[in-house]
CSV table of C-alpha atoms in Angstrom, one decimal:
chain,number,residue,atom,x,y,z
A,3,MET,CA,0.0,0.0,0.0
A,4,ASN,CA,1.5,3.4,-1.0
A,5,ARG,CA,1.7,6.5,1.2
A,6,ILE,CA,-1.2,8.3,-0.5
A,7,ASN,CA,-3.5,5.4,0.2
A,8,ILE,CA,-2.4,5.1,3.8
A,9,ALA,CA,-3.0,8.8,4.3
A,10,ILE,CA,-6.5,8.6,2.7
A,11,LEU,CA,-7.3,5.6,5.0
A,12,LEU,CA,-6.2,7.5,8.1
A,13,ILE,CA,-8.3,10.5,7.1
A,14,ILE,CA,-11.4,8.3,6.7
A,15,LEU,CA,-10.8,6.5,10.0
A,16,LEU,CA,-10.3,9.8,11.8
A,17,ALA,CA,-13.5,11.3,10.3
A,18,THR,CA,-15.4,8.2,11.3
A,19,LEU,CA,-14.3,8.4,14.9
A,20,VAL,CA,-15.0,12.1,15.2
A,21,SER,CA,-18.4,11.8,13.7
A,22,CYS,CA,-19.5,8.8,15.8
A,23,ASP,CA,-21.5,10.8,18.3
A,24,ALA,CA,-23.2,12.8,15.7
A,25,TYR,CA,-24.1,9.7,13.8
A,26,LEU,CA,-26.0,8.3,16.8
A,27,ASP,CA,-28.2,11.4,16.8
A,28,ILE,CA,-29.3,10.8,13.2
A,29,LYS,CA,-32.8,9.3,12.8
A,30,PRO,CA,-32.8,5.9,11.1
A,31,THR,CA,-33.7,5.8,7.4
A,32,ASP,CA,-35.0,2.3,7.4
A,33,SER,CA,-38.0,2.9,9.7
A,34,ILE,CA,-40.8,5.4,10.0
A,35,ASP,CA,-41.0,7.5,13.1
A,36,ASP,CA,-44.3,8.1,14.9
A,37,SER,CA,-44.8,11.6,13.5
A,38,LYS,CA,-44.9,10.2,10.0
A,39,ALA,CA,-46.6,6.8,10.8
A,40,PHE,CA,-49.6,8.4,12.4
A,41,GLU,CA,-50.8,11.3,10.3
A,42,THR,CA,-54.5,10.6,10.4
A,43,VAL,CA,-57.1,9.2,12.9
A,44,GLU,CA,-57.3,6.1,10.7
A,45,ASP,CA,-53.6,5.6,11.1
A,46,LEU,CA,-54.0,5.8,14.9
A,47,ASP,CA,-56.8,3.2,14.7
A,48,LYS,CA,-54.6,0.9,12.6
A,49,GLY,CA,-51.8,1.4,15.1
A,50,MET,CA,-54.1,-0.2,17.8
A,51,ILE,CA,-54.2,-3.3,15.7
A,52,GLY,CA,-50.4,-3.6,16.2
A,53,VAL,CA,-51.1,-3.5,20.0
A,54,TYR,CA,-53.8,-6.2,19.7
A,55,ALA,CA,-51.3,-8.4,17.8
A,56,LEU,CA,-49.2,-8.9,21.0
A,57,LEU,CA,-52.1,-10.1,23.1
A,58,GLY,CA,-53.7,-13.5,23.6
A,59,ASN,CA,-50.5,-15.4,23.2
A,60,ALA,CA,-50.3,-19.0,24.3
A,61,SER,CA,-47.3,-18.3,26.6
A,62,VAL,CA,-49.2,-17.7,29.9
A,63,VAL,CA,-51.5,-20.7,29.2
A,64,ALA,CA,-48.5,-22.8,28.5
A,65,ILE,CA,-46.8,-21.8,31.8
A,66,ASN,CA,-49.9,-22.4,33.8
A,67,ASP,CA,-50.9,-25.7,32.3
A,68,ARG,CA,-47.5,-27.3,32.2
A,69,ALA,CA,-46.7,-26.3,35.8
A,70,SER,CA,-50.1,-27.5,37.1
A,71,ASP,CA,-51.5,-30.9,38.0
A,72,ASP,CA,-53.8,-31.0,35.0
A,73,LEU,CA,-51.3,-32.5,32.5
A,74,ARG,CA,-49.0,-35.5,32.4
A,75,LEU,CA,-45.9,-35.9,30.2
A,76,SER,CA,-46.3,-37.8,27.0
A,77,PRO,CA,-43.7,-40.4,26.0
A,78,GLN,CA,-43.5,-38.5,22.7
A,79,ASN,CA,-42.3,-35.4,24.5
A,80,THR,CA,-38.7,-34.5,23.4
A,81,GLY,CA,-38.2,-31.6,25.8
A,82,GLN,CA,-41.1,-29.3,25.1
A,83,GLY,CA,-42.0,-27.5,28.3
A,84,VAL,CA,-40.4,-30.1,30.5
A,85,GLN,CA,-38.5,-27.6,32.7
A,86,VAL,CA,-41.7,-25.8,33.5
A,87,HIS,CA,-43.6,-29.1,34.1
A,88,ASN,CA,-40.9,-30.3,36.5
A,89,TRP,CA,-40.5,-26.9,38.3
A,90,THR,CA,-36.8,-26.8,37.4
A,91,TYR,CA,-37.0,-23.4,35.6
A,92,ASN,CA,-34.5,-20.7,36.3
A,93,ALA,CA,-33.8,-17.2,35.0
A,94,GLY,CA,-32.5,-18.6,31.7
A,95,THR,CA,-35.6,-20.7,30.9
A,96,GLY,CA,-36.9,-19.4,27.6
A,97,ASP,CA,-40.5,-20.6,28.1
A,98,VAL,CA,-40.7,-18.4,31.2
A,99,GLY,CA,-38.8,-15.4,29.9
A,100,ALA,CA,-40.8,-15.1,26.7
A,101,TYR,CA,-43.9,-13.8,28.4
A,102,TRP,CA,-42.0,-11.0,30.1
A,103,SER,CA,-40.8,-9.7,26.8
A,104,GLN,CA,-44.2,-10.1,25.1
A,105,MET,CA,-46.1,-8.1,27.7
A,106,TYR,CA,-43.5,-5.3,28.0
A,107,TYR,CA,-43.6,-5.0,24.2
A,108,ALA,CA,-47.4,-4.6,24.3
A,109,ILE,CA,-47.0,-2.0,27.0
A,110,ASP,CA,-44.4,-0.1,25.0
A,111,ARG,CA,-46.7,-0.1,21.9
A,112,ALA,CA,-49.6,1.1,24.0
A,113,ASN,CA,-47.5,3.9,25.5
A,114,ARG,CA,-46.3,5.0,22.0
A,115,LEU,CA,-49.9,5.1,20.9
A,116,LEU,CA,-51.0,7.1,23.9
A,117,SER,CA,-48.2,9.6,23.2
A,118,VAL,CA,-49.0,10.2,19.5
A,119,ALA,CA,-52.8,10.3,20.3
A,120,GLU,CA,-52.3,13.6,22.0
A,121,ALA,CA,-51.7,15.2,18.6
A,122,PHE,CA,-55.2,14.5,17.5
A,123,ASP,CA,-58.6,16.0,18.2
A,124,ALA,CA,-59.4,15.1,21.8
A,125,GLU,CA,-63.1,15.1,21.1
A,126,ASP,CA,-62.9,12.6,18.2
A,127,GLU,CA,-64.7,9.4,19.1
A,128,THR,CA,-62.1,7.1,17.5
A,129,VAL,CA,-59.3,9.0,19.3
A,130,ILE,CA,-61.2,8.6,22.6
A,131,ARG,CA,-61.7,4.9,22.1
A,132,VAL,CA,-58.1,4.2,21.1
A,133,LYS,CA,-56.9,6.0,24.2
A,134,GLY,CA,-59.2,3.8,26.3
A,135,GLU,CA,-58.1,0.7,24.6
A,136,ALA,CA,-54.4,1.6,25.0
A,137,LEU,CA,-54.9,2.3,28.7
A,138,PHE,CA,-56.7,-1.0,29.1
A,139,VAL,CA,-53.8,-2.8,27.5
A,140,ARG,CA,-51.3,-1.1,29.7
A,141,ALA,CA,-53.2,-2.0,32.8
A,142,TRP,CA,-53.9,-5.6,31.7
A,143,ALA,CA,-50.3,-6.3,30.6
A,144,HIS,CA,-48.9,-5.1,34.0
A,145,PHE,CA,-51.5,-7.2,35.8
A,146,GLU,CA,-50.6,-10.3,33.8
A,147,LEU,CA,-46.9,-9.7,34.6
A,148,ALA,CA,-47.7,-9.4,38.3
A,149,TYR,CA,-49.8,-12.5,38.1
A,150,VAL,CA,-46.8,-14.5,36.8
A,151,TYR,CA,-43.7,-12.8,38.3
A,152,CYS,CA,-44.9,-11.5,41.7
A,153,LYS,CA,-46.2,-13.0,44.9
A,154,ASN,CA,-49.9,-13.0,45.9
A,155,TYR,CA,-51.2,-9.5,46.4
A,156,ASP,CA,-51.8,-10.1,50.1
A,157,ALA,CA,-48.1,-9.3,50.3
A,158,ALA,CA,-48.7,-5.8,49.0
A,159,ASP,CA,-45.4,-4.5,50.2
A,160,ALA,CA,-43.5,-7.3,48.4
A,161,LYS,CA,-41.5,-6.7,45.2
A,162,GLY,CA,-43.7,-5.6,42.3
A,163,LEU,CA,-42.6,-4.6,38.9
A,164,PRO,CA,-41.5,-1.5,36.9
A,165,TYR,CA,-44.7,0.3,35.8
A,166,MET,CA,-44.0,1.8,32.4
A,167,LYS,CA,-46.0,4.9,31.4
A,168,GLU,CA,-43.9,6.0,28.5
A,169,SER,CA,-41.8,4.5,25.7
A,170,VAL,CA,-38.3,5.2,26.9
A,171,ILE,CA,-35.1,3.2,27.3
A,172,SER,CA,-34.2,3.3,31.0
A,173,ASN,CA,-33.3,1.2,34.0
A,174,PRO,CA,-36.5,1.3,36.1
A,175,SER,CA,-36.6,-0.2,39.6
A,176,ARG,CA,-39.3,-2.5,40.9
A,177,LEU,CA,-42.1,-0.8,42.7
A,178,SER,CA,-44.0,-2.5,45.5
A,179,GLN,CA,-46.9,-4.6,44.6
A,180,GLY,CA,-49.2,-2.1,46.2
A,181,GLU,CA,-47.8,0.7,43.9
A,182,VAL,CA,-48.2,-1.5,40.8
A,183,PHE,CA,-51.8,-2.2,41.5
A,184,GLN,CA,-52.6,1.4,42.3
A,185,ASN,CA,-51.2,2.2,38.8
A,186,ILE,CA,-53.2,-0.6,37.3
A,187,LEU,CA,-56.5,0.6,38.8
A,188,ALA,CA,-55.7,4.3,37.9
A,189,ASP,CA,-55.3,3.3,34.3
A,190,LEU,CA,-58.5,1.4,34.3
A,191,ASP,CA,-60.3,4.3,36.0
A,192,ALA,CA,-59.0,6.6,33.2
A,193,ALA,CA,-60.0,4.1,30.5
A,194,LEU,CA,-63.6,3.5,31.7
A,195,PRO,CA,-65.2,6.8,30.5
A,196,LYS,CA,-63.4,6.4,27.2
A,197,LEU,CA,-64.9,2.9,26.7
A,198,MET,CA,-68.4,3.5,28.1
A,199,GLY,CA,-70.9,2.1,25.5
A,200,VAL,CA,-68.1,0.7,23.4
A,201,ASP,CA,-69.0,-2.7,22.0
A,202,ARG,CA,-67.5,-3.7,18.6
A,203,GLY,CA,-67.9,-7.4,19.3
A,204,PRO,CA,-65.9,-9.9,21.4
A,205,ASP,CA,-62.8,-9.5,19.2
A,206,TYR,CA,-62.2,-6.1,20.7
A,207,ILE,CA,-61.7,-4.4,24.0
A,208,SER,CA,-65.1,-3.1,25.3
A,209,GLU,CA,-66.7,-1.7,28.4
A,210,ASN,CA,-67.7,-5.2,29.4
A,211,ALA,CA,-64.1,-6.4,29.0
A,212,LEU,CA,-63.0,-3.7,31.4
A,213,TYR,CA,-65.5,-4.9,34.0
A,214,ALA,CA,-64.3,-8.4,33.5
A,215,LEU,CA,-60.7,-7.4,34.1
A,216,ARG,CA,-61.7,-5.3,37.1
A,217,ALA,CA,-63.5,-8.3,38.6
A,218,ARG,CA,-60.4,-10.6,38.0
A,219,ILE,CA,-58.1,-8.1,39.5
A,220,ALA,CA,-60.4,-7.6,42.5
A,221,LEU,CA,-60.4,-11.4,43.0
A,222,HIS,CA,-56.6,-11.3,43.3
A,223,MET,CA,-56.7,-8.3,45.7
A,224,ARG,CA,-59.4,-10.1,47.7
A,225,SER,CA,-61.7,-7.1,47.4
A,226,TRP,CA,-64.9,-9.2,47.6
A,227,ASP,CA,-67.3,-6.3,47.3
A,228,GLU,CA,-65.6,-5.2,44.1
A,229,VAL,CA,-65.6,-8.7,42.7
A,230,ILE,CA,-69.4,-8.9,43.2
A,231,SER,CA,-70.0,-5.4,41.8
A,232,TYR,CA,-67.9,-5.8,38.6
A,233,SER,CA,-68.8,-9.3,37.8
A,234,GLY,CA,-72.5,-8.4,38.4
A,235,LYS,CA,-72.3,-5.7,35.7
A,236,ILE,CA,-71.8,-8.5,33.2
A,237,ILE,CA,-73.9,-11.2,34.8
A,238,ASP,CA,-76.9,-9.0,35.6
A,239,GLU,CA,-76.6,-6.0,33.4
A,240,SER,CA,-75.1,-7.0,30.1
A,241,ALA,CA,-76.6,-8.9,27.1
A,242,ILE,CA,-73.9,-11.6,27.4
A,243,ARG,CA,-75.2,-15.0,28.8
A,244,LEU,CA,-73.9,-18.4,29.6
A,245,ALA,CA,-73.7,-21.0,26.8
A,246,GLY,CA,-76.3,-23.7,27.4
A,247,ILE,CA,-75.5,-27.4,27.4
A,248,GLU,CA,-76.1,-27.7,23.7
A,249,GLU,CA,-74.0,-24.5,23.0
A,250,THR,CA,-70.9,-25.5,25.1
A,251,GLN,CA,-69.2,-27.2,22.1
A,252,GLY,CA,-69.7,-24.0,20.1
A,253,ILE,CA,-67.5,-22.0,22.6
A,254,TRP,CA,-64.5,-24.1,21.5
A,255,GLU,CA,-65.4,-24.2,17.8
A,256,ASP,CA,-66.1,-20.5,17.6
A,257,SER,CA,-69.6,-21.3,16.2
A,258,ASN,CA,-71.8,-19.5,18.7
A,259,ALA,CA,-73.3,-16.1,18.0
A,260,ASP,CA,-71.9,-13.0,19.7
A,261,GLY,CA,-73.3,-12.5,23.2
A,262,ILE,CA,-73.1,-16.2,24.1
A,263,GLU,CA,-70.4,-16.9,26.8
A,264,VAL,CA,-67.5,-15.0,25.4
A,265,ILE,CA,-66.8,-11.5,26.7
A,266,MET,CA,-63.5,-10.9,24.8
A,267,LYS,CA,-61.3,-13.1,22.6
A,268,MET,CA,-58.4,-12.7,20.3
A,269,ALA,CA,-59.2,-13.7,16.8
A,270,ARG,CA,-56.9,-16.3,15.2
A,271,THR,CA,-56.8,-16.7,11.4
A,272,THR,CA,-53.2,-18.0,11.0
A,273,GLY,CA,-51.0,-20.7,12.5
A,274,ASP,CA,-49.1,-18.4,14.8
A,275,GLY,CA,-49.4,-18.9,18.6
A,276,LEU,CA,-51.8,-21.9,18.5
A,277,LEU,CA,-53.1,-22.8,21.9
A,278,GLY,CA,-53.5,-26.5,20.9
A,279,ASP,CA,-49.8,-26.7,20.1
A,280,ILE,CA,-49.0,-26.6,23.8
A,281,TYR,CA,-50.3,-30.2,24.0
A,282,THR,CA,-50.2,-31.7,20.5
A,283,ARG,CA,-48.3,-30.3,17.6
A,284,ALA,CA,-50.6,-29.5,14.7
A,285,SER,CA,-48.1,-30.2,12.0
A,286,ASN,CA,-47.4,-33.9,12.7
A,287,GLY,CA,-49.6,-34.9,15.7
A,288,ASP,CA,-46.7,-35.3,18.2
A,289,ILE,CA,-48.2,-35.3,21.7
A,290,PHE,CA,-46.2,-33.3,24.2
A,291,PHE,CA,-48.7,-33.5,27.1
A,292,SER,CA,-51.7,-35.7,27.8
A,293,PRO,CA,-54.7,-34.9,30.0
A,294,GLY,CA,-54.1,-35.6,33.7
A,295,ASN,CA,-55.9,-38.6,35.0
A,296,ASP,CA,-56.8,-36.8,38.2
A,297,LEU,CA,-58.5,-34.0,36.3
A,298,LYS,CA,-60.4,-36.4,34.1
A,299,ALA,CA,-61.7,-38.1,37.3
A,300,GLN,CA,-63.3,-34.8,38.5
A,301,TYR,CA,-66.3,-34.8,36.1
A,302,GLU,CA,-69.6,-36.5,36.9
A,303,ASP,CA,-71.9,-38.4,34.7
A,304,GLY,CA,-73.9,-36.1,32.4
A,305,ASP,CA,-71.2,-33.4,32.2
A,306,VAL,CA,-70.6,-32.4,28.6
A,307,ARG,CA,-67.2,-30.9,29.3
A,308,PRO,CA,-65.0,-34.0,29.3
A,309,GLY,CA,-66.2,-35.0,25.9
A,310,LEU,CA,-65.0,-31.6,24.6
A,311,TYR,CA,-61.8,-31.2,26.7
A,312,PHE,CA,-60.4,-34.8,26.2
A,313,GLY,CA,-60.1,-37.0,23.2
A,314,LEU,CA,-58.1,-39.7,21.3
A,315,ASP,CA,-55.9,-39.3,18.3
A,316,GLY,CA,-55.9,-41.6,15.4
A,317,ASN,CA,-53.7,-44.1,17.2
A,318,GLY,CA,-55.8,-44.2,20.4
A,319,ASN,CA,-53.6,-41.9,22.4
A,320,GLU,CA,-55.2,-39.5,24.9
A,321,VAL,CA,-55.0,-35.9,23.9
A,322,VAL,CA,-56.2,-32.5,25.1
A,323,SER,CA,-58.9,-31.6,22.6
A,324,LYS,CA,-60.3,-28.4,24.1
A,325,HIS,CA,-58.4,-26.2,21.6
A,326,ASP,CA,-58.5,-28.5,18.6
A,327,GLY,CA,-60.0,-25.7,16.5
A,328,ARG,CA,-62.8,-24.9,14.1
A,329,PRO,CA,-64.2,-27.8,12.1
A,330,GLY,CA,-62.9,-27.9,8.5
A,331,GLU,CA,-60.0,-25.6,9.3
A,332,ALA,CA,-56.4,-26.1,10.3
A,333,ARG,CA,-55.8,-28.1,13.4
A,334,ASN,CA,-55.5,-26.1,16.6
A,335,LEU,CA,-56.6,-22.9,14.9
A,336,VAL,CA,-59.1,-21.3,17.2
A,337,ASP,CA,-59.7,-17.9,18.8
A,338,VAL,CA,-58.1,-17.3,22.2
A,339,LYS,CA,-60.8,-16.7,24.9
A,340,ILE,CA,-59.6,-13.9,27.2
A,341,PHE,CA,-62.8,-13.4,29.4
A,342,ARG,CA,-65.8,-15.7,29.6
A,343,ILE,CA,-69.0,-15.1,31.6
A,344,SER,CA,-68.5,-18.5,33.3
A,345,GLU,CA,-65.4,-17.1,35.0
A,346,MET,CA,-67.5,-14.2,36.3
A,347,TYR,CA,-70.0,-16.6,37.8
A,348,LEU,CA,-67.2,-18.6,39.5
A,349,ILE,CA,-65.4,-15.5,40.9
A,350,ARG,CA,-68.6,-14.0,42.2
A,351,SER,CA,-69.5,-17.3,43.8
A,352,GLU,CA,-66.1,-17.3,45.5
A,353,ALA,CA,-66.6,-13.7,46.7
A,354,TYR,CA,-70.0,-14.5,48.1
A,355,ALA,CA,-68.6,-17.5,49.9
A,356,GLU,CA,-65.8,-15.4,51.4
A,357,LYS,CA,-68.6,-13.1,52.7
A,358,SER,CA,-70.6,-16.1,54.1
A,359,MET,CA,-73.4,-15.3,51.6
A,360,TRP,CA,-74.2,-18.9,51.1
A,361,ASP,CA,-77.5,-18.7,49.1
A,362,GLU,CA,-76.0,-16.2,46.6
A,363,SER,CA,-72.8,-18.3,46.2
A,364,MET,CA,-74.7,-21.5,45.7
A,365,ALA,CA,-77.0,-19.8,43.2
A,366,ASP,CA,-74.1,-18.8,41.0
A,367,ILE,CA,-72.3,-22.1,41.0
A,368,ASN,CA,-75.4,-24.1,40.5
A,369,ARG,CA,-76.4,-21.9,37.6
A,370,LEU,CA,-73.1,-22.7,35.9
A,371,ARG,CA,-73.5,-26.4,36.6
A,372,ALA,CA,-77.0,-26.4,35.1
A,373,ASN,CA,-75.5,-25.1,31.8
A,374,ARG,CA,-72.8,-27.8,31.7
A,375,ILE,CA,-74.3,-30.9,33.2
A,376,ASN,CA,-77.5,-32.8,32.3
A,377,ASP,CA,-79.7,-33.2,35.5
A,378,PRO,CA,-76.9,-32.0,37.9
A,379,GLU,CA,-77.1,-32.4,41.6
A,380,SER,CA,-77.4,-29.0,43.2
A,381,LEU,CA,-74.5,-28.1,45.5
A,382,VAL,CA,-75.5,-27.2,49.1
A,383,TYR,CA,-73.0,-25.8,51.6
A,384,GLY,CA,-73.1,-23.7,54.8
A,385,THR,CA,-69.4,-23.4,55.8
A,386,ARG,CA,-66.6,-21.5,54.2
A,387,GLU,CA,-64.4,-24.6,54.0
A,388,HIS,CA,-67.1,-26.6,52.2
A,389,ALA,CA,-68.0,-23.7,49.9
A,390,LEU,CA,-64.5,-22.9,48.8
A,391,LYS,CA,-63.7,-26.6,48.2
A,392,ALA,CA,-66.8,-26.9,45.9
A,393,ILE,CA,-66.0,-23.7,44.1
A,394,ARG,CA,-62.3,-24.6,43.6
A,395,GLU,CA,-63.3,-27.9,42.2
A,396,GLU,CA,-65.8,-26.4,39.8
A,397,ARG,CA,-63.4,-23.7,38.7
A,398,ARG,CA,-60.9,-26.4,37.9
A,399,ARG,CA,-63.4,-28.3,35.8
A,400,GLU,CA,-64.7,-25.3,33.9
A,401,LEU,CA,-61.5,-23.4,33.3
A,402,ALA,CA,-59.1,-26.3,32.6
A,403,TYR,CA,-56.5,-25.5,29.9
A,404,GLU,CA,-57.2,-21.8,29.9
A,405,GLY,CA,-54.3,-20.6,32.0
A,406,PHE,CA,-55.7,-20.5,35.5
A,407,ARG,CA,-54.9,-23.7,37.5
A,408,PHE,CA,-51.3,-23.2,38.6
A,409,PHE,CA,-51.7,-19.6,39.7
A,410,ASP,CA,-55.0,-20.4,41.3
A,411,MET,CA,-53.2,-22.9,43.6
A,412,LYS,CA,-50.6,-20.1,44.3
A,413,ARG,CA,-53.5,-17.7,45.1
A,414,TRP,CA,-55.1,-20.2,47.4
A,415,GLY,CA,-51.9,-21.1,49.1
A,416,LEU,CA,-52.2,-24.8,48.3
A,417,ALA,CA,-49.7,-27.4,47.3
A,418,ILE,CA,-49.6,-29.1,43.9
A,419,GLU,CA,-49.6,-32.9,44.4
A,420,ARG,CA,-49.5,-35.0,41.2
A,421,THR,CA,-50.8,-38.5,41.5
A,422,PRO,CA,-48.4,-41.4,40.7
A,423,GLU,CA,-50.2,-42.0,37.4
A,424,ASP,CA,-49.8,-38.3,36.4
A,425,SER,CA,-46.2,-38.1,37.4
A,426,GLU,CA,-44.9,-41.4,36.1
A,427,LEU,CA,-42.6,-39.6,33.6
A,428,ALA,CA,-42.0,-36.5,35.5
A,429,SER,CA,-39.5,-35.6,38.2
A,430,GLY,CA,-41.8,-33.0,39.6
A,431,LYS,CA,-44.3,-34.7,41.9
A,432,ILE,CA,-45.1,-32.3,44.7
A,433,LEU,CA,-44.7,-28.5,44.9
A,434,PRO,CA,-45.2,-27.5,48.5
A,435,ALA,CA,-47.6,-24.7,49.4
A,436,GLY,CA,-45.8,-21.3,49.4
A,437,ASP,CA,-42.8,-22.6,47.5
A,438,TYR,CA,-40.8,-19.9,45.8
A,439,ARG,CA,-41.3,-21.6,42.4
A,440,PHE,CA,-45.0,-20.5,42.4
A,441,VAL,CA,-43.4,-17.1,41.4
A,442,MET,CA,-41.6,-17.2,38.1
A,443,PRO,CA,-38.0,-15.9,37.8
A,444,ILE,CA,-37.2,-12.5,36.2
A,445,PRO,CA,-35.5,-13.4,32.9
A,446,GLN,CA,-31.7,-13.3,33.0
A,447,GLU,CA,-31.6,-11.0,30.0
A,448,GLU,CA,-33.6,-8.4,32.0
A,449,ILE,CA,-31.2,-8.7,34.9
A,450,PHE,CA,-28.2,-8.2,32.6
A,451,ALA,CA,-29.8,-5.2,30.8
A,452,ASN,CA,-31.3,-3.4,33.8
A,453,THR,CA,-28.8,-2.6,36.5
A,454,ASN,CA,-31.7,-1.7,38.9
A,455,MET,CA,-33.6,-5.0,38.4
A,456,VAL,CA,-33.7,-7.3,41.4
A,457,GLN,CA,-34.3,-11.0,41.0
A,458,ASN,CA,-37.1,-12.9,42.7
A,459,ASP,CA,-36.4,-14.8,45.9
A,460,GLY,CA,-35.0,-18.3,45.4
A,461,TYR,CA,-33.5,-17.6,41.9
A,462,GLU,CA,-30.6,-15.3,42.8
A,463,ASN,CA,-27.9,-17.9,42.2
A,464,ASN,CA,-29.4,-20.0,39.4
């Protein structure tokens, strides 16, 4: 290389080094910033579709079901979800960490949308609705994160999570759980007037969806009067009703008319994030998890649910069939149900029982049973212990494979004890009540990236 070429190379290198800081301030040319992406109200409305796209993922259902006592490992399983099933997860377990990222992505998109919405007419109906939807998502996603990565709310001073209210790169610290829930409720209070009267069908956030979320949150906060109030707005005041016995199959085949059973769902038209793939792979029929024998034994004669929740494949192997999908379409392709009115009956029954309102509690749970069981025996109870046992059993039967069981056991302070039949292939047989593994670890990537993030108890050294 001659001296002229060397000199030119040195000049270019020097110029590159000197201009490095300035280069970092230049806006990227391969993406569109918010000021150009959202020029009309229609753009803003389309932006909300991008927020919806991150919701209703199978991750939280997968964590719940695999870690619960409702599944057993299949001999065909080659490692799918085994760490979660055996309670051997740690901060590096991808199955656990994925949900953290997904929810904070949804929060960030909602925050960006709320920010750009301020540039539009504050009186425009679409702008008002989009703001309400974005506030709902921000509250819901933070609640879902607390549900998975925090202790029960009765430890309100325990470690919570960062509550993100703007799209910014930072190193936020964990708030207390009490502070997290205060922010969640404040966002929902702000969203309510913007969603009043909004009902575009169950595929979208609505006023009734907000009431359902408030009822679910109140259940976790043990705010029994609020549970009764918010669930009652749907049970007693909305046009949504329980599916009857003959309509129960339609819940899981997406064939019922709007207003029957489903309060909110995430529509699925492609093969991404299929719920049924948690249990049986759609592409080749590999069975990862089979129905738990203990769960199957919980149903009485005349109950239509086991015939919908459990089935056999072409080789006679037992499979979870609840999310098999719509007839005539791709296997496992089915909408993700976020809120159902049956859940509202169950949580109101539980709240009534906690307040020793036996008649009201029995009326709700027996109403649900009458819509699932032919000629059911009416449940009668008069003590808190008997009532809660009956409600917990019915909740397990109705909400199986919808992402509730594991964290219900956490909420109730109960151990998970798998039967010998259901743990034959698993190393995880008993998870003691109050064990630290009822709370999922903060992903290691987050610990590395955020110098202010503190790991959950029990996972500090793994």
